[in-house]
Amino acid sequence: MELVEEVVIVGAGIAGLALSLGLHRLGIRSLVLESSAGLRVTGFAFTTWTNAWRALDAVGIGHSLRQQHGFLEGLVASSTVVSKPGRQTSFKVKGTINRPSNLVHSGDHEVRCVRRKLLLESLEKELPDGTIRYSSKVVSIEESGYSKLVHLADDTIIKTKVLIGCDGVNSVVARFIGFKKPAFAGRSAIRGYADFKVNHGFGSKFLLLFGEGVRSGFLPCDDTTIHWFFTYIPTGQDKELEDNPTEMKQFVLSKLGNVPDHARTCVEITELDSITSSPLRFRHPWEVLWGNISKGNVSVAGDALHPMTPDIGQGGCAALEDGVVLARCLAEALKKELNVEGKEKEREEYKRVEMGLKKYAAERRWRSFELISTAYIVGAIQQSDGKIMKILRDAIMTKFLAGLLLKKADFDCGKLNIS
């Protein structure tokens, strides 16, 4: 069976659904191919910084998500090794919108911890019926004149004028345009979601703790639930943890170190089906800087473009930025009327799409490079157990971390308006 679509997006994650909704708001239909049978909600929750809220407002779902997630007032960062009070930093500060051409006053920062499931459901709800095609695993991509043929595991072939890969770290589309497989960062992460049923006692602060070779964090989503993470440097024996939630929980509890009682309790009460583990992967920054982010009428977004370690909490936020920028660039290319027909029309459409994707690539290249690089360096310093790096971490990083996080969040991807 062969289908014909104008825009095909591979992957119904954050980037894919944000892009599809952005295109829908601009009057362009897309088809989203998702390999799983339903929305995938691995990861439970993520820190949603100021830049992400600007993107969510651009696609029109910011208001509803704010009603379901509490505002994080600040960060408490401390060492589990050195017996010193945690350094507290407020998120209630003013910033500047970071744009390539100018800096303008932006108002207060906004930081919340958003449940991934609620975000994806909010995006899906705004899309027309039939936009997402589930159980649609892409197995190969083929050139066909000015179009691409997308081959699915069920033998369906979809012909499309535009192909966008939002299919994560193991992206088929990223490989098609020449990207290498993301590299292992030398660390793994265990993540959990704890429901206290009553007030959890964390208040509205992000608690960040780091010790010898480990790093943990506890983020309130609302008054009763906490998203937590624990990153570590795995050994050969630790690889068995990934498929055993019981052992994961015990491992975290044994490695947490000197942490507040309520942080330990948070891990203890987490249900086994609310714990997951995965190796941390990232794309070498120079690949994004010098590689092809687009190739003809094909491009990538989200983790397919810039997989990064979670140390500055910008992976999901950058994916939302990608969706808005890419929707805008594609709409500018696809909405212009052409006064030609036949093969000449196909050629002109292809050229306009190609230029639109090049514009998107130019806009996202340095931003992606900067976020990947910063996340990797921050993670290396925070999680090191070397003497010099520990001095840097305990004496300097705790002081400047919150400011660095806010600086990277002080970015505006712009509106969906097209000229």
PDB file of N, CA and C in Angstrom, residues 60-142:
ATOM      1  N   GLY A  60       0.371  27.274  21.872  1.00  0.00           N
ATOM      2  CA  GLY A  60      -0.952  27.461  22.452  1.00  0.00           C
ATOM      3  C   GLY A  60      -1.364  26.514  23.560  1.00  0.00           C
ATOM      4  N   ILE A  61      -0.417  25.845  24.237  1.00  0.00           N
ATOM      5  CA  ILE A  61      -0.829  24.935  25.319  1.00  0.00           C
ATOM      6  C   ILE A  61      -0.177  25.289  26.660  1.00  0.00           C
ATOM      7  N   GLY A  62       0.529  26.407  26.729  1.00  0.00           N
ATOM      8  CA  GLY A  62       1.202  26.793  27.963  1.00  0.00           C
ATOM      9  C   GLY A  62       0.242  26.978  29.125  1.00  0.00           C
ATOM     10  N   HIS A  63      -0.878  27.644  28.876  1.00  0.00           N
ATOM     11  CA  HIS A  63      -1.805  27.976  29.960  1.00  0.00           C
ATOM     12  C   HIS A  63      -2.334  26.726  30.654  1.00  0.00           C
ATOM     13  N   SER A  64      -2.780  25.730  29.892  1.00  0.00           N
ATOM     14  CA  SER A  64      -3.367  24.523  30.491  1.00  0.00           C
ATOM     15  C   SER A  64      -2.337  23.751  31.308  1.00  0.00           C
ATOM     16  N   LEU A  65      -1.099  23.699  30.847  1.00  0.00           N
ATOM     17  CA  LEU A  65      -0.064  22.977  31.581  1.00  0.00           C
ATOM     18  C   LEU A  65       0.322  23.697  32.874  1.00  0.00           C
ATOM     19  N   ARG A  66       0.258  25.010  32.877  1.00  0.00           N
ATOM     20  CA  ARG A  66       0.566  25.771  34.099  1.00  0.00           C
ATOM     21  C   ARG A  66      -0.424  25.431  35.221  1.00  0.00           C
ATOM     22  N   GLN A  67      -1.650  25.122  34.860  1.00  0.00           N
ATOM     23  CA  GLN A  67      -2.660  24.826  35.876  1.00  0.00           C
ATOM     24  C   GLN A  67      -2.382  23.512  36.591  1.00  0.00           C
ATOM     25  N   GLN A  68      -1.549  22.654  36.003  1.00  0.00           N
ATOM     26  CA  GLN A  68      -1.322  21.311  36.544  1.00  0.00           C
ATOM     27  C   GLN A  68       0.053  21.124  37.183  1.00  0.00           C
ATOM     28  N   HIS A  69       0.891  22.166  37.134  1.00  0.00           N
ATOM     29  CA  HIS A  69       2.256  22.030  37.643  1.00  0.00           C
ATOM     30  C   HIS A  69       2.654  23.260  38.455  1.00  0.00           C
ATOM     31  N   GLY A  70       3.263  23.013  39.607  1.00  0.00           N
ATOM     32  CA  GLY A  70       3.654  24.097  40.493  1.00  0.00           C
ATOM     33  C   GLY A  70       4.885  24.838  40.009  1.00  0.00           C
ATOM     34  N   PHE A  71       4.983  26.081  40.426  1.00  0.00           N
ATOM     35  CA  PHE A  71       6.120  26.942  40.080  1.00  0.00           C
ATOM     36  C   PHE A  71       7.302  26.613  40.997  1.00  0.00           C
ATOM     37  N   LEU A  72       8.480  26.407  40.423  1.00  0.00           N
ATOM     38  CA  LEU A  72       9.686  26.176  41.218  1.00  0.00           C
ATOM     39  C   LEU A  72      10.329  27.527  41.526  1.00  0.00           C
ATOM     40  N   GLU A  73      10.480  27.804  42.799  1.00  0.00           N
ATOM     41  CA  GLU A  73      10.967  29.121  43.216  1.00  0.00           C
ATOM     42  C   GLU A  73      12.490  29.241  43.196  1.00  0.00           C
ATOM     43  N   GLY A  74      13.187  28.111  43.272  1.00  0.00           N
ATOM     44  CA  GLY A  74      14.641  28.218  43.298  1.00  0.00           C
ATOM     45  C   GLY A  74      15.324  26.872  43.374  1.00  0.00           C
ATOM     46  N   LEU A  75      16.631  26.915  43.526  1.00  0.00           N
ATOM     47  CA  LEU A  75      17.489  25.734  43.553  1.00  0.00           C
ATOM     48  C   LEU A  75      18.259  25.696  44.864  1.00  0.00           C
ATOM     49  N   VAL A  76      18.322  24.510  45.474  1.00  0.00           N
ATOM     50  CA  VAL A  76      19.199  24.270  46.619  1.00  0.00           C
ATOM     51  C   VAL A  76      20.226  23.241  46.165  1.00  0.00           C
ATOM     52  N   ALA A  77      21.486  23.650  46.059  1.00  0.00           N
ATOM     53  CA  ALA A  77      22.546  22.758  45.583  1.00  0.00           C
ATOM     54  C   ALA A  77      23.556  22.529  46.693  1.00  0.00           C
ATOM     55  N   SER A  78      23.892  21.261  46.943  1.00  0.00           N
ATOM     56  CA  SER A  78      24.858  20.972  47.992  1.00  0.00           C
ATOM     57  C   SER A  78      25.574  19.660  47.745  1.00  0.00           C
ATOM     58  N   SER A  79      26.676  19.482  48.434  1.00  0.00           N
ATOM     59  CA  SER A  79      27.478  18.272  48.341  1.00  0.00           C
ATOM     60  C   SER A  79      27.027  17.275  49.400  1.00  0.00           C
ATOM     61  N   THR A  80      27.034  15.996  49.056  1.00  0.00           N
ATOM     62  CA  THR A  80      26.711  14.959  50.036  1.00  0.00           C
ATOM     63  C   THR A  80      27.975  14.483  50.751  1.00  0.00           C
ATOM     64  N   VAL A  81      29.105  15.081  50.410  1.00  0.00           N
ATOM     65  CA  VAL A  81      30.390  14.703  51.002  1.00  0.00           C
ATOM     66  C   VAL A  81      30.852  15.758  51.994  1.00  0.00           C
ATOM     67  N   VAL A  82      30.813  17.036  51.567  1.00  0.00           N
ATOM     68  CA  VAL A  82      31.242  18.147  52.421  1.00  0.00           C
ATOM     69  C   VAL A  82      30.076  18.594  53.294  1.00  0.00           C
ATOM     70  N   SER A  83      30.297  18.683  54.576  1.00  0.00           N
ATOM     71  CA  SER A  83      29.227  19.070  55.511  1.00  0.00           C
ATOM     72  C   SER A  83      29.072  20.585  55.556  1.00  0.00           C
ATOM     73  N   LYS A  84      28.436  21.117  54.547  1.00  0.00           N
ATOM     74  CA  LYS A  84      28.162  22.547  54.489  1.00  0.00           C
ATOM     75  C   LYS A  84      26.702  22.754  54.118  1.00  0.00           C
ATOM     76  N   PRO A  85      26.101  23.857  54.568  1.00  0.00           N
ATOM     77  CA  PRO A  85      24.710  24.133  54.183  1.00  0.00           C
ATOM     78  C   PRO A  85      24.600  24.274  52.665  1.00  0.00           C
ATOM     79  N   GLY A  86      23.469  23.838  52.109  1.00  0.00           N
ATOM     80  CA  GLY A  86      23.271  23.964  50.674  1.00  0.00           C
ATOM     81  C   GLY A  86      23.162  25.416  50.251  1.00  0.00           C
ATOM     82  N   ARG A  87      23.683  25.713  49.073  1.00  0.00           N
ATOM     83  CA  ARG A  87      23.594  27.073  48.549  1.00  0.00           C
ATOM     84  C   ARG A  87      22.235  27.249  47.868  1.00  0.00           C
ATOM     85  N   GLN A  88      21.496  28.280  48.270  1.00  0.00           N
ATOM     86  CA  GLN A  88      20.169  28.520  47.732  1.00  0.00           C
ATOM     87  C   GLN A  88      20.199  29.673  46.734  1.00  0.00           C
ATOM     88  N   THR A  89      19.535  29.455  45.614  1.00  0.00           N
ATOM     89  CA  THR A  89      19.447  30.487  44.576  1.00  0.00           C
ATOM     90  C   THR A  89      18.007  30.602  44.112  1.00  0.00           C
ATOM     91  N   SER A  90      17.512  31.806  44.000  1.00  0.00           N
ATOM     92  CA  SER A  90      16.132  32.036  43.582  1.00  0.00           C
ATOM     93  C   SER A  90      16.013  32.037  42.055  1.00  0.00           C
ATOM     94  N   PHE A  91      14.926  31.467  41.578  1.00  0.00           N
ATOM     95  CA  PHE A  91      14.595  31.548  40.155  1.00  0.00           C
ATOM     96  C   PHE A  91      13.767  32.804  39.855  1.00  0.00           C
ATOM     97  N   LYS A  92      13.399  33.540  40.901  1.00  0.00           N
ATOM     98  CA  LYS A  92      12.577  34.740  40.707  1.00  0.00           C
ATOM     99  C   LYS A  92      13.461  35.920  40.344  1.00  0.00           C
ATOM    100  N   VAL A  93      14.033  35.856  39.167  1.00  0.00           N
ATOM    101  CA  VAL A  93      14.930  36.911  38.703  1.00  0.00           C
ATOM    102  C   VAL A  93      14.516  37.332  37.300  1.00  0.00           C
ATOM    103  N   LYS A  94      14.959  38.506  36.925  1.00  0.00           N
ATOM    104  CA  LYS A  94      14.710  38.996  35.572  1.00  0.00           C
ATOM    105  C   LYS A  94      15.790  38.473  34.636  1.00  0.00           C
ATOM    106  N   GLY A  95      15.478  38.423  33.362  1.00  0.00           N
ATOM    107  CA  GLY A  95      16.452  37.965  32.390  1.00  0.00           C
ATOM    108  C   GLY A  95      16.405  38.788  31.128  1.00  0.00           C
ATOM    109  N   THR A  96      17.165  38.387  30.158  1.00  0.00           N
ATOM    110  CA  THR A  96      17.142  39.006  28.839  1.00  0.00           C
ATOM    111  C   THR A  96      16.890  37.923  27.814  1.00  0.00           C
ATOM    112  N   ILE A  97      16.032  38.207  26.857  1.00  0.00           N
ATOM    113  CA  ILE A  97      15.766  37.238  25.803  1.00  0.00           C
ATOM    114  C   ILE A  97      16.978  37.188  24.892  1.00  0.00           C
ATOM    115  N   ASN A  98      17.547  36.022  24.769  1.00  0.00           N
ATOM    116  CA  ASN A  98      18.763  35.849  23.991  1.00  0.00           C
ATOM    117  C   ASN A  98      18.422  35.589  22.528  1.00  0.00           C
ATOM    118  N   ARG A  99      18.603  36.587  21.694  1.00  0.00           N
ATOM    119  CA  ARG A  99      18.353  36.432  20.259  1.00  0.00           C
ATOM    120  C   ARG A  99      19.642  36.727  19.509  1.00  0.00           C
ATOM    121  N   PRO A 100      19.787  36.171  18.307  1.00  0.00           N
ATOM    122  CA  PRO A 100      21.030  36.384  17.570  1.00  0.00           C
ATOM    123  C   PRO A 100      21.371  37.852  17.334  1.00  0.00           C
ATOM    124  N   SER A 101      20.355  38.701  17.157  1.00  0.00           N
ATOM    125  CA  SER A 101      20.625  40.078  16.741  1.00  0.00           C
ATOM    126  C   SER A 101      20.522  41.111  17.862  1.00  0.00           C
ATOM    127  N   ASN A 102      19.826  40.767  18.955  1.00  0.00           N
ATOM    128  CA  ASN A 102      19.646  41.778  19.990  1.00  0.00           C
ATOM    129  C   ASN A 102      19.335  41.147  21.332  1.00  0.00           C
ATOM    130  N   LEU A 103      19.413  41.936  22.386  1.00  0.00           N
ATOM    131  CA  LEU A 103      19.026  41.505  23.727  1.00  0.00           C
ATOM    132  C   LEU A 103      17.953  42.457  24.230  1.00  0.00           C
ATOM    133  N   VAL A 104      16.824  41.897  24.646  1.00  0.00           N
ATOM    134  CA  VAL A 104      15.749  42.749  25.146  1.00  0.00           C
ATOM    135  C   VAL A 104      15.251  42.197  26.473  1.00  0.00           C
ATOM    136  N   HIS A 105      14.671  43.070  27.251  1.00  0.00           N
ATOM    137  CA  HIS A 105      14.201  42.688  28.581  1.00  0.00           C
ATOM    138  C   HIS A 105      13.102  41.631  28.471  1.00  0.00           C
ATOM    139  N   SER A 106      13.148  40.612  29.334  1.00  0.00           N
ATOM    140  CA  SER A 106      12.221  39.497  29.172  1.00  0.00           C
ATOM    141  C   SER A 106      11.257  39.275  30.327  1.00  0.00           C
ATOM    142  N   GLY A 107      11.463  39.882  31.474  1.00  0.00           N
ATOM    143  CA  GLY A 107      10.591  39.613  32.595  1.00  0.00           C
ATOM    144  C   GLY A 107      11.085  38.450  33.438  1.00  0.00           C
ATOM    145  N   ASP A 108      10.194  37.942  34.289  1.00  0.00           N
ATOM    146  CA  ASP A 108      10.585  36.899  35.230  1.00  0.00           C
ATOM    147  C   ASP A 108      10.873  35.576  34.534  1.00  0.00           C
ATOM    148  N   HIS A 109      11.782  34.815  35.132  1.00  0.00           N
ATOM    149  CA  HIS A 109      11.993  33.439  34.693  1.00  0.00           C
ATOM    150  C   HIS A 109      10.829  32.586  35.179  1.00  0.00           C
ATOM    151  N   GLU A 110      10.587  31.482  34.486  1.00  0.00           N
ATOM    152  CA  GLU A 110       9.514  30.556  34.845  1.00  0.00           C
ATOM    153  C   GLU A 110      10.060  29.145  34.754  1.00  0.00           C
ATOM    154  N   VAL A 111      10.033  28.427  35.888  1.00  0.00           N
ATOM    155  CA  VAL A 111      10.572  27.073  35.939  1.00  0.00           C
ATOM    156  C   VAL A 111       9.562  26.163  36.634  1.00  0.00           C
ATOM    157  N   ARG A 112       9.231  25.069  35.996  1.00  0.00           N
ATOM    158  CA  ARG A 112       8.331  24.070  36.575  1.00  0.00           C
ATOM    159  C   ARG A 112       8.839  22.686  36.183  1.00  0.00           C
ATOM    160  N   CYS A 113       8.378  21.669  36.889  1.00  0.00           N
ATOM    161  CA  CYS A 113       8.683  20.287  36.518  1.00  0.00           C
ATOM    162  C   CYS A 113       7.413  19.690  35.932  1.00  0.00           C
ATOM    163  N   VAL A 114       7.430  19.405  34.644  1.00  0.00           N
ATOM    164  CA  VAL A 114       6.229  18.994  33.911  1.00  0.00           C
ATOM    165  C   VAL A 114       6.224  17.484  33.676  1.00  0.00           C
ATOM    166  N   ARG A 115       5.093  16.864  33.963  1.00  0.00           N
ATOM    167  CA  ARG A 115       4.944  15.437  33.684  1.00  0.00           C
ATOM    168  C   ARG A 115       4.888  15.215  32.179  1.00  0.00           C
ATOM    169  N   ARG A 116       5.758  14.354  31.702  1.00  0.00           N
ATOM    170  CA  ARG A 116       5.851  14.097  30.262  1.00  0.00           C
ATOM    171  C   ARG A 116       4.525  13.608  29.688  1.00  0.00           C
ATOM    172  N   LYS A 117       3.842  12.757  30.410  1.00  0.00           N
ATOM    173  CA  LYS A 117       2.566  12.218  29.939  1.00  0.00           C
ATOM    174  C   LYS A 117       1.559  13.333  29.699  1.00  0.00           C
ATOM    175  N   LEU A 118       1.466  14.263  30.642  1.00  0.00           N
ATOM    176  CA  LEU A 118       0.511  15.361  30.498  1.00  0.00           C
ATOM    177  C   LEU A 118       0.882  16.273  29.339  1.00  0.00           C
ATOM    178  N   LEU A 119       2.171  16.496  29.135  1.00  0.00           N
ATOM    179  CA  LEU A 119       2.611  17.333  28.016  1.00  0.00           C
ATOM    180  C   LEU A 119       2.240  16.686  26.690  1.00  0.00           C
ATOM    181  N   LEU A 120       2.580  15.399  26.530  1.00  0.00           N
ATOM    182  CA  LEU A 120       2.296  14.724  25.264  1.00  0.00           C
ATOM    183  C   LEU A 120       0.795  14.639  25.006  1.00  0.00           C
ATOM    184  N   GLU A 121       0.024  14.374  26.053  1.00  0.00           N
ATOM    185  CA  GLU A 121      -1.432  14.311  25.885  1.00  0.00           C
ATOM    186  C   GLU A 121      -2.002  15.675  25.505  1.00  0.00           C
ATOM    187  N   SER A 122      -1.443  16.741  26.064  1.00  0.00           N
ATOM    188  CA  SER A 122      -1.901  18.100  25.725  1.00  0.00           C
ATOM    189  C   SER A 122      -1.612  18.428  24.267  1.00  0.00           C
ATOM    190  N   LEU A 123      -0.437  18.034  23.792  1.00  0.00           N
ATOM    191  CA  LEU A 123      -0.086  18.251  22.388  1.00  0.00           C
ATOM    192  C   LEU A 123      -0.990  17.427  21.470  1.00  0.00           C
ATOM    193  N   GLU A 124      -1.173  16.155  21.822  1.00  0.00           N
ATOM    194  CA  GLU A 124      -1.989  15.262  20.989  1.00  0.00           C
ATOM    195  C   GLU A 124      -3.432  15.748  20.897  1.00  0.00           C
ATOM    196  N   LYS A 125      -3.974  16.213  22.020  1.00  0.00           N
ATOM    197  CA  LYS A 125      -5.371  16.639  22.076  1.00  0.00           C
ATOM    198  C   LYS A 125      -5.674  17.779  21.111  1.00  0.00           C
ATOM    199  N   GLU A 126      -4.670  18.615  20.840  1.00  0.00           N
ATOM    200  CA  GLU A 126      -4.871  19.769  19.962  1.00  0.00           C
ATOM    201  C   GLU A 126      -4.736  19.428  18.477  1.00  0.00           C
ATOM    202  N   LEU A 127      -4.296  18.208  18.182  1.00  0.00           N
ATOM    203  CA  LEU A 127      -4.092  17.815  16.787  1.00  0.00           C
ATOM    204  C   LEU A 127      -5.364  17.218  16.191  1.00  0.00           C
ATOM    205  N   PRO A 128      -5.580  17.374  14.893  1.00  0.00           N
ATOM    206  CA  PRO A 128      -6.746  16.752  14.244  1.00  0.00           C
ATOM    207  C   PRO A 128      -6.688  15.235  14.351  1.00  0.00           C
ATOM    208  N   ASP A 129      -7.848  14.600  14.401  1.00  0.00           N
ATOM    209  CA  ASP A 129      -7.910  13.141  14.426  1.00  0.00           C
ATOM    210  C   ASP A 129      -7.159  12.562  13.228  1.00  0.00           C
ATOM    211  N   GLY A 130      -6.435  11.497  13.470  1.00  0.00           N
ATOM    212  CA  GLY A 130      -5.724  10.836  12.380  1.00  0.00           C
ATOM    213  C   GLY A 130      -4.340  11.387  12.104  1.00  0.00           C
ATOM    214  N   THR A 131      -3.923  12.414  12.870  1.00  0.00           N
ATOM    215  CA  THR A 131      -2.601  12.984  12.637  1.00  0.00           C
ATOM    216  C   THR A 131      -1.494  11.995  13.006  1.00  0.00           C
ATOM    217  N   ILE A 132      -1.696  11.237  14.097  1.00  0.00           N
ATOM    218  CA  ILE A 132      -0.678  10.282  14.551  1.00  0.00           C
ATOM    219  C   ILE A 132      -1.052   8.885  14.085  1.00  0.00           C
ATOM    220  N   ARG A 133      -0.130   8.230  13.421  1.00  0.00           N
ATOM    221  CA  ARG A 133      -0.314   6.832  12.988  1.00  0.00           C
ATOM    222  C   ARG A 133       0.558   5.955  13.872  1.00  0.00           C
ATOM    223  N   TYR A 134      -0.079   5.245  14.802  1.00  0.00           N
ATOM    224  CA  TYR A 134       0.659   4.416  15.737  1.00  0.00           C
ATOM    225  C   TYR A 134       1.052   3.080  15.106  1.00  0.00           C
ATOM    226  N   SER A 135       1.932   2.343  15.798  1.00  0.00           N
ATOM    227  CA  SER A 135       2.433   1.037  15.322  1.00  0.00           C
ATOM    228  C   SER A 135       2.981   1.165  13.901  1.00  0.00           C
ATOM    229  N   SER A 136       3.734   2.232  13.669  1.00  0.00           N
ATOM    230  CA  SER A 136       4.269   2.525  12.331  1.00  0.00           C
ATOM    231  C   SER A 136       5.780   2.707  12.412  1.00  0.00           C
ATOM    232  N   LYS A 137       6.483   1.605  12.420  1.00  0.00           N
ATOM    233  CA  LYS A 137       7.940   1.620  12.547  1.00  0.00           C
ATOM    234  C   LYS A 137       8.593   1.826  11.186  1.00  0.00           C
ATOM    235  N   VAL A 138       9.433   2.851  11.072  1.00  0.00           N
ATOM    236  CA  VAL A 138      10.151   3.127   9.833  1.00  0.00           C
ATOM    237  C   VAL A 138      11.363   2.194   9.741  1.00  0.00           C
ATOM    238  N   VAL A 139      11.482   1.502   8.604  1.00  0.00           N
ATOM    239  CA  VAL A 139      12.610   0.579   8.430  1.00  0.00           C
ATOM    240  C   VAL A 139      13.626   1.082   7.407  1.00  0.00           C
ATOM    241  N   SER A 140      13.166   1.923   6.466  1.00  0.00           N
ATOM    242  CA  SER A 140      14.113   2.472   5.487  1.00  0.00           C
ATOM    243  C   SER A 140      13.522   3.695   4.797  1.00  0.00           C
ATOM    244  N   ILE A 141      14.406   4.451   4.178  1.00  0.00           N
ATOM    245  CA  ILE A 141      14.021   5.670   3.456  1.00  0.00           C
ATOM    246  C   ILE A 141      14.655   5.607   2.072  1.00  0.00           C
ATOM    247  N   GLU A 142      13.893   5.998   1.064  1.00  0.00           N
ATOM    248  CA  GLU A 142      14.360   5.866  -0.315  1.00  0.00           C
ATOM    249  C   GLU A 142      14.109   7.170  -1.080  1.00  0.00           C
TER     250      GLU A 142
END
